[in-house]
Amino acid sequence: MNQPEAKPCADAALQPIRRVEGEPLFAEPWEAQALALAVALQQAGCFTAVEWADALGVAIKRAQAGGDPDDGSSYYLHVLDALERLVQEKKIASADLLAAKKAAWVDAYEHTPHGKPVELR
Amino acid sequence: MSQHSHSHDDSVEMARHHHIHADLPPDPALRVKALESLLTDKGLVDPATIDAWVETYESRIGPRNGAKVVAKAWVDPDYKQRLLSDATTAIAELDLLGSQGQHMVALENTPGIHNLVVCTLCSCYPLPLLGLPPTWYKSAPYRSRAVLDPRGVLREFGLDLPEHVKIRVWDSTAEVRYLVLPERPAGTEHLNEAQLATLVTRNAMIGVAKVTA
């Protein structure tokens, strides 16, 4: 209740629209992969396009409330948040399972010599 | 160029030191990897499909599909009629790469009406037609100001419309995506469909620009 005065949402109406022509589509490969996963799960029937748009909208609002600039640069983080949340809501995987899998990947990276393909063990 | 690989300064040594094991990717990349491997284990996604999508996003889908639709509507009055009455079916006719079967609506710009597309909720966008949305389309200033002050937004994009031109703003949803059919520029009567398609820009199909010859 005692949060600092961060109101990016309200202020957005006053801000100029920042544009960069010819910008790269993705800043990093994981952004494209996250988007592809969202599309693949819709095609697999795990959730609908409407559920996806709702989840993404919620993720963006939550990020705004937390002080996210919401200038488009953090968009794929919102995509990732929405994906993780939907996967949990649809009981496809729990938060614990996601965390364990991530830890397994960290472990794999730390134990794979440079130049070798990183694989889960 | 090859001289660089022979240098032995500190930064190179430092870099070597850090490369004993594979670089740990940033946190979001690890979260994506966790998701992908879990979903693959469950048989919900196929890594090859994900790779194919990524490749398509990065290199193949751009605004070219949308430009083909617009150019065809410019040269073929019957097609234009079909596009304006049932865009989903008219677009499916062209058998374009990556079409996802979204429900589409085409909006015709005329000398008196200018259409502008936004998604105020998130960033719903006709990806198969226009490729990925530009960052500004996903930004909060565009999402809110396109509705509150469309004329000002268009001016910011360098499009100063006369007062008598009505601006219609369309808010996309997961169920309906919009494609603006821009006005064919004057002086293009001699151009064929393929040549016309090269003039059509992504911004014109979102409605923040006109097509110029």
GROMACS .gro file of C-alpha atoms in nm:
model
  334
    1MET     CA    1   0.000   0.000   0.000
    2ASN     CA    2   0.293   0.225   0.065
    3GLN     CA    3   0.444   0.203  -0.278
    4PRO     CA    4   0.649   0.482  -0.432
    5GLU     CA    5   0.477   0.704  -0.685
    6ALA     CA    6   0.549   0.515  -1.005
    7LYS     CA    7   0.279   0.584  -1.262
    8PRO     CA    8   0.426   0.493  -1.599
    9CYS     CA    9   0.079   0.405  -1.726
   10ALA     CA   10  -0.074   0.746  -1.663
   11ASP     CA   11   0.234   0.931  -1.782
   12ALA     CA   12   0.242   0.737  -2.108
   13ALA     CA   13  -0.021   0.969  -2.248
   14LEU     CA   14   0.227   1.255  -2.221
   15GLN     CA   15   0.534   1.086  -2.356
   16PRO     CA   16   0.666   1.106  -2.711
   17ILE     CA   17   0.664   0.783  -2.912
   18ARG     CA   18   1.024   0.676  -2.950
   19ARG     CA   19   1.098   0.526  -3.287
   20VAL     CA   20   1.402   0.363  -3.436
   21GLU     CA   21   1.383   0.281  -3.806
   22GLY     CA   22   1.541  -0.043  -3.916
   23GLU     CA   23   1.583  -0.171  -3.561
   24PRO     CA   24   1.660  -0.543  -3.523
   25LEU     CA   25   1.353  -0.760  -3.468
   26PHE     CA   26   1.496  -0.920  -3.157
   27ALA     CA   27   1.760  -0.801  -2.915
   28GLU     CA   28   1.847  -1.161  -2.822
   29PRO     CA   29   1.758  -1.507  -2.954
   30TRP     CA   30   1.554  -1.602  -2.645
   31GLU     CA   31   1.302  -1.331  -2.735
   32ALA     CA   32   1.219  -1.504  -3.064
   33GLN     CA   33   1.213  -1.842  -2.889
   34ALA     CA   34   0.970  -1.719  -2.624
   35LEU     CA   35   0.736  -1.586  -2.892
   36ALA     CA   36   0.763  -1.912  -3.087
   37LEU     CA   37   0.676  -2.113  -2.773
   38ALA     CA   38   0.365  -1.900  -2.719
   39VAL     CA   39   0.253  -1.964  -3.078
   40ALA     CA   40   0.333  -2.337  -3.056
   41LEU     CA   41   0.132  -2.379  -2.735
   42GLN     CA   42  -0.167  -2.207  -2.894
   43GLN     CA   43  -0.140  -2.436  -3.194
   44ALA     CA   44  -0.118  -2.735  -2.962
   45GLY     CA   45  -0.446  -2.621  -2.806
   46CYS     CA   46  -0.298  -2.551  -2.461
   47PHE     CA   47  -0.459  -2.206  -2.453
   48THR     CA   48  -0.653  -1.982  -2.689
   49ALA     CA   49  -0.545  -1.660  -2.856
   50VAL     CA   50  -0.781  -1.473  -2.622
   51GLU     CA   51  -0.630  -1.634  -2.313
   52TRP     CA   52  -0.287  -1.545  -2.446
   53ALA     CA   53  -0.377  -1.179  -2.508
   54ASP     CA   54  -0.532  -1.157  -2.162
   55ALA     CA   55  -0.226  -1.310  -1.996
   56LEU     CA   56   0.004  -1.075  -2.186
   57GLY     CA   57  -0.210  -0.776  -2.092
   58VAL     CA   58  -0.197  -0.879  -1.725
   59ALA     CA   59   0.181  -0.926  -1.742
   60ILE     CA   60   0.224  -0.578  -1.892
   61LYS     CA   61  -0.002  -0.416  -1.630
   62ARG     CA   62   0.182  -0.592  -1.350
   63ALA     CA   63   0.518  -0.479  -1.490
   64GLN     CA   64   0.391  -0.121  -1.522
   65ALA     CA   65   0.280  -0.127  -1.159
   66GLY     CA   66   0.631  -0.240  -1.068
   67GLY     CA   67   0.787   0.057  -1.247
   68ASP     CA   68   0.862  -0.103  -1.584
   69PRO     CA   69   0.919   0.169  -1.847
   70ASP     CA   70   0.677  -0.016  -2.083
   71ASP     CA   71   0.847   0.149  -2.379
   72GLY     CA   72   0.850  -0.170  -2.584
   73SER     CA   73   1.207  -0.265  -2.493
   74SER     CA   74   1.095  -0.502  -2.216
   75TYR     CA   75   0.812  -0.649  -2.423
   76TYR     CA   76   0.957  -1.000  -2.450
   77LEU     CA   77   1.009  -1.016  -2.074
   78HIS     CA   78   0.633  -0.966  -2.048
   79VAL     CA   79   0.587  -1.242  -2.306
   80LEU     CA   80   0.801  -1.471  -2.094
   81ASP     CA   81   0.615  -1.381  -1.772
   82ALA     CA   82   0.281  -1.447  -1.940
   83LEU     CA   83   0.404  -1.781  -2.075
   84GLU     CA   84   0.526  -1.901  -1.737
   85ARG     CA   85   0.204  -1.794  -1.571
   86LEU     CA   86  -0.021  -1.962  -1.828
   87VAL     CA   87   0.184  -2.282  -1.814
   88GLN     CA   88   0.123  -2.288  -1.439
   89GLU     CA   89  -0.244  -2.192  -1.461
   90LYS     CA   90  -0.305  -2.464  -1.716
   91LYS     CA   91  -0.130  -2.712  -1.485
   92ILE     CA   92   0.123  -2.794  -1.755
   93ALA     CA   93   0.408  -2.737  -1.512
   94SER     CA   94   0.442  -2.600  -1.159
   95ALA     CA   95   0.662  -2.310  -1.056
   96ASP     CA   96   0.884  -2.560  -0.873
   97LEU     CA   97   0.928  -2.771  -1.183
   98LEU     CA   98   1.016  -2.464  -1.392
   99ALA     CA   99   1.271  -2.356  -1.132
  100ALA     CA  100   1.421  -2.704  -1.113
  101LYS     CA  101   1.453  -2.724  -1.489
  102LYS     CA  102   1.619  -2.382  -1.499
  103ALA     CA  103   1.864  -2.491  -1.228
  104ALA     CA  104   1.943  -2.801  -1.433
  105TRP     CA  105   2.030  -2.580  -1.730
  106VAL     CA  106   2.255  -2.359  -1.516
  107ASP     CA  107   2.428  -2.671  -1.395
  108ALA     CA  108   2.469  -2.798  -1.752
  109TYR     CA  109   2.625  -2.469  -1.864
  110GLU     CA  110   2.863  -2.466  -1.573
  111HIS     CA  111   2.980  -2.819  -1.638
  112THR     CA  112   3.012  -2.809  -2.015
  113PRO     CA  113   3.354  -2.717  -2.154
  114HIS     CA  114   3.355  -2.417  -2.384
  115GLY     CA  115   3.291  -2.510  -2.745
  116LYS     CA  116   3.091  -2.824  -2.661
  117PRO     CA  117   2.714  -2.827  -2.709
  118VAL     CA  118   2.533  -2.769  -2.380
  119GLU     CA  119   2.288  -3.046  -2.301
  120LEU     CA  120   2.082  -3.143  -2.001
  121ARG     CA  121   2.215  -3.448  -1.825
  122MET     CA  122   4.172  -0.839  -3.934
  123SER     CA  123   4.386  -1.142  -3.853
  124GLN     CA  124   4.614  -0.926  -3.638
  125HIS     CA  125   4.348  -0.919  -3.373
  126SER     CA  126   4.373  -1.289  -3.310
  127HIS     CA  127   4.744  -1.253  -3.244
  128SER     CA  128   4.718  -0.987  -2.978
  129HIS     CA  129   4.797  -1.089  -2.624
  130ASP     CA  130   4.673  -0.799  -2.421
  131ASP     CA  131   4.503  -0.833  -2.087
  132SER     CA  132   4.149  -0.823  -2.215
  133VAL     CA  133   4.211  -1.123  -2.438
  134GLU     CA  134   4.363  -1.319  -2.151
  135MET     CA  135   4.070  -1.224  -1.931
  136ALA     CA  136   3.828  -1.340  -2.198
  137ARG     CA  137   4.008  -1.673  -2.228
  138HIS     CA  138   3.990  -1.720  -1.858
  139HIS     CA  139   3.615  -1.675  -1.856
  140HIS     CA  140   3.567  -1.919  -2.140
  141ILE     CA  141   3.681  -2.231  -1.959
  142HIS     CA  142   3.322  -2.345  -1.950
  143ALA     CA  143   3.034  -2.242  -2.173
  144ASP     CA  144   2.899  -1.891  -2.117
  145LEU     CA  145   2.602  -1.882  -1.889
  146PRO     CA  146   2.317  -1.717  -2.082
  147PRO     CA  147   2.118  -1.432  -1.928
  148ASP     CA  148   1.836  -1.522  -1.688
  149PRO     CA  149   1.546  -1.490  -1.934
  150ALA     CA  150   1.726  -1.716  -2.182
  151LEU     CA  151   1.757  -1.982  -1.910
  152ARG     CA  152   1.387  -1.948  -1.829
  153VAL     CA  153   1.303  -1.998  -2.196
  154LYS     CA  154   1.529  -2.303  -2.210
  155ALA     CA  155   1.358  -2.445  -1.902
  156LEU     CA  156   1.016  -2.391  -2.061
  157GLU     CA  157   1.119  -2.534  -2.396
  158SER     CA  158   1.274  -2.849  -2.248
  159LEU     CA  159   0.976  -2.908  -2.017
  160LEU     CA  160   0.724  -2.859  -2.296
  161THR     CA  161   0.928  -3.082  -2.526
  162ASP     CA  162   0.938  -3.356  -2.261
  163LYS     CA  163   0.560  -3.336  -2.241
  164GLY     CA  164   0.528  -3.361  -2.616
  165LEU     CA  165   0.357  -3.023  -2.641
  166VAL     CA  166   0.615  -2.860  -2.862
  167ASP     CA  167   0.870  -2.986  -3.110
  168PRO     CA  168   1.208  -2.810  -3.094
  169ALA     CA  169   1.233  -2.827  -3.473
  170THR     CA  170   0.906  -2.635  -3.501
  171ILE     CA  171   1.031  -2.371  -3.259
  172ASP     CA  172   1.351  -2.332  -3.460
  173ALA     CA  173   1.150  -2.303  -3.780
  174TRP     CA  174   0.933  -2.031  -3.629
  175VAL     CA  175   1.236  -1.840  -3.505
  176GLU     CA  176   1.393  -1.857  -3.849
  177THR     CA  177   1.070  -1.741  -4.007
  178TYR     CA  178   1.040  -1.448  -3.768
  179GLU     CA  179   1.394  -1.340  -3.822
  180SER     CA  180   1.431  -1.369  -4.192
  181ARG     CA  181   1.118  -1.446  -4.381
  182ILE     CA  182   0.810  -1.274  -4.243
  183GLY     CA  183   0.822  -0.904  -4.296
  184PRO     CA  184   0.556  -0.667  -4.419
  185ARG     CA  185   0.586  -0.823  -4.765
  186ASN     CA  186   0.276  -1.039  -4.730
  187GLY     CA  187   0.067  -0.738  -4.637
  188ALA     CA  188   0.217  -0.538  -4.923
  189LYS     CA  189   0.114  -0.812  -5.170
  190VAL     CA  190  -0.244  -0.796  -5.043
  191VAL     CA  191  -0.253  -0.417  -5.077
  192ALA     CA  192  -0.101  -0.416  -5.427
  193LYS     CA  193  -0.346  -0.679  -5.547
  194ALA     CA  194  -0.638  -0.475  -5.411
  195TRP     CA  195  -0.507  -0.170  -5.598
  196VAL     CA  196  -0.494  -0.341  -5.937
  197ASP     CA  197  -0.790  -0.577  -5.904
  198PRO     CA  198  -1.121  -0.409  -5.814
  199ASP     CA  199  -1.299  -0.743  -5.760
  200TYR     CA  200  -1.030  -0.855  -5.519
  201LYS     CA  201  -1.052  -0.522  -5.337
  202GLN     CA  202  -1.425  -0.575  -5.293
  203ARG     CA  203  -1.369  -0.923  -5.153
  204LEU     CA  204  -1.094  -0.791  -4.924
  205LEU     CA  205  -1.316  -0.520  -4.780
  206SER     CA  206  -1.615  -0.748  -4.731
  207ASP     CA  207  -1.429  -1.054  -4.593
  208ALA     CA  208  -1.058  -0.995  -4.545
  209THR     CA  209  -0.988  -1.331  -4.379
  210THR     CA  210  -1.107  -1.523  -4.686
  211ALA     CA  211  -0.958  -1.280  -4.937
  212ILE     CA  212  -0.616  -1.302  -4.772
  213ALA     CA  213  -0.638  -1.682  -4.755
  214GLU     CA  214  -0.684  -1.681  -5.135
  215LEU     CA  215  -0.326  -1.563  -5.179
  216ASP     CA  216  -0.180  -1.858  -4.988
  217LEU     CA  217   0.083  -1.647  -4.815
  218LEU     CA  218   0.363  -1.792  -4.610
  219GLY     CA  219   0.301  -1.817  -4.237
  220SER     CA  220  -0.070  -1.734  -4.240
  221GLN     CA  221  -0.221  -1.832  -3.907
  222GLY     CA  222  -0.587  -1.801  -3.990
  223GLN     CA  223  -0.650  -1.499  -3.772
  224HIS     CA  224  -0.971  -1.311  -3.827
  225MET     CA  225  -0.875  -1.009  -4.035
  226VAL     CA  226  -1.054  -0.688  -4.121
  227ALA     CA  227  -0.929  -0.456  -4.397
  228LEU     CA  228  -0.985  -0.082  -4.354
  229GLU     CA  229  -0.987   0.137  -4.662
  230ASN     CA  230  -0.829   0.480  -4.649
  231THR     CA  231  -1.002   0.737  -4.871
  232PRO     CA  232  -0.948   1.109  -4.930
  233GLY     CA  233  -1.192   1.172  -4.642
  234ILE     CA  234  -1.115   0.887  -4.400
  235HIS     CA  235  -0.786   0.777  -4.247
  236ASN     CA  236  -0.764   0.458  -4.043
  237LEU     CA  237  -0.516   0.403  -3.762
  238VAL     CA  238  -0.456   0.069  -3.586
  239VAL     CA  239  -0.347   0.019  -3.227
  240CYS     CA  240  -0.369  -0.247  -2.958
  241THR     CA  241  -0.434  -0.071  -2.631
  242LEU     CA  242  -0.418  -0.391  -2.424
  243CYS     CA  243  -0.094  -0.548  -2.536
  244SER     CA  244   0.025  -0.561  -2.895
  245CYS     CA  245  -0.213  -0.769  -3.102
  246TYR     CA  246  -0.088  -0.735  -3.456
  247PRO     CA  247  -0.138  -0.916  -3.789
  248LEU     CA  248   0.195  -1.096  -3.768
  249PRO     CA  249   0.155  -1.312  -4.082
  250LEU     CA  250   0.094  -0.999  -4.288
  251LEU     CA  251   0.323  -0.743  -4.132
  252GLY     CA  252   0.591  -0.946  -3.956
  253LEU     CA  253   0.676  -0.850  -3.601
  254PRO     CA  254   0.548  -0.525  -3.456
  255PRO     CA  255   0.800  -0.242  -3.421
  256THR     CA  256   0.897  -0.147  -3.067
  257TRP     CA  257   0.700   0.177  -3.077
  258TYR     CA  258   0.379  -0.015  -3.152
  259LYS     CA  259   0.430  -0.206  -2.827
  260SER     CA  260   0.514   0.103  -2.622
  261ALA     CA  261   0.279   0.258  -2.368
  262PRO     CA  262   0.293   0.607  -2.527
  263TYR     CA  263   0.167   0.477  -2.862
  264ARG     CA  264  -0.091   0.245  -2.704
  265SER     CA  265  -0.249   0.525  -2.506
  266ARG     CA  266  -0.194   0.827  -2.728
  267ALA     CA  267  -0.316   0.667  -3.051
  268VAL     CA  268  -0.660   0.667  -2.890
  269LEU     CA  269  -0.642   0.996  -2.698
  270ASP     CA  270  -0.477   1.210  -2.965
  271PRO     CA  271  -0.452   1.028  -3.299
  272ARG     CA  272  -0.400   1.349  -3.496
  273GLY     CA  273  -0.106   1.444  -3.276
  274VAL     CA  274   0.040   1.094  -3.305
  275LEU     CA  275   0.016   1.106  -3.684
  276ARG     CA  276   0.183   1.447  -3.686
  277GLU     CA  277   0.464   1.296  -3.482
  278PHE     CA  278   0.505   1.033  -3.754
  279GLY     CA  279   0.530   1.314  -4.008
  280LEU     CA  280   0.173   1.283  -4.135
  281ASP     CA  281  -0.014   1.611  -4.104
  282LEU     CA  282  -0.370   1.538  -4.216
  283PRO     CA  283  -0.604   1.822  -4.314
  284GLU     CA  284  -0.880   1.894  -4.060
  285HIS     CA  285  -1.155   1.766  -4.290
  286VAL     CA  286  -1.005   1.415  -4.294
  287LYS     CA  287  -1.175   1.194  -4.037
  288ILE     CA  288  -0.947   0.968  -3.836
  289ARG     CA  289  -1.081   0.631  -3.725
  290VAL     CA  290  -0.885   0.443  -3.460
  291TRP     CA  291  -0.922   0.065  -3.441
  292ASP     CA  292  -0.827  -0.124  -3.127
  293SER     CA  293  -0.702  -0.474  -3.213
  294THR     CA  294  -0.789  -0.776  -3.006
  295ALA     CA  295  -0.682  -1.137  -3.000
  296GLU     CA  296  -0.987  -1.210  -3.214
  297VAL     CA  297  -0.974  -0.930  -3.471
  298ARG     CA  298  -0.666  -0.787  -3.640
  299TYR     CA  299  -0.672  -0.498  -3.880
  300LEU     CA  300  -0.494  -0.417  -4.203
  301VAL     CA  301  -0.510  -0.065  -4.339
  302LEU     CA  302  -0.557  -0.049  -4.715
  303PRO     CA  303  -0.375   0.275  -4.795
  304GLU     CA  304  -0.464   0.499  -5.089
  305ARG     CA  305  -0.277   0.419  -5.408
  306PRO     CA  306  -0.043   0.713  -5.470
  307ALA     CA  307  -0.096   0.930  -5.776
  308GLY     CA  308   0.143   0.879  -6.065
  309THR     CA  309   0.163   0.500  -6.027
  310GLU     CA  310  -0.073   0.409  -6.309
  311HIS     CA  311   0.211   0.260  -6.514
  312LEU     CA  312   0.332   0.027  -6.236
  313ASN     CA  313   0.238  -0.340  -6.220
  314GLU     CA  314   0.130  -0.532  -5.910
  315ALA     CA  315   0.479  -0.645  -5.810
  316GLN     CA  316   0.621  -0.295  -5.853
  317LEU     CA  317   0.337  -0.147  -5.651
  318ALA     CA  318   0.400  -0.395  -5.368
  319THR     CA  319   0.749  -0.255  -5.324
  320LEU     CA  320   0.604   0.089  -5.245
  321VAL     CA  321   0.380  -0.034  -4.962
  322THR     CA  322   0.535   0.010  -4.619
  323ARG     CA  323   0.458  -0.148  -4.283
  324ASN     CA  324   0.376   0.193  -4.137
  325ALA     CA  325   0.124   0.262  -4.412
  326MET     CA  326  -0.055  -0.064  -4.330
  327ILE     CA  327  -0.070   0.030  -3.960
  328GLY     CA  328  -0.198   0.371  -4.063
  329VAL     CA  329   0.082   0.597  -3.938
  330ALA     CA  330   0.198   0.684  -4.289
  331LYS     CA  331   0.074   0.721  -4.646
  332VAL     CA  332   0.221   0.536  -4.939
  333THR     CA  333   0.429   0.762  -5.157
  334ALA     CA  334   0.550   0.697  -5.510
   0.00000   0.00000   0.00000
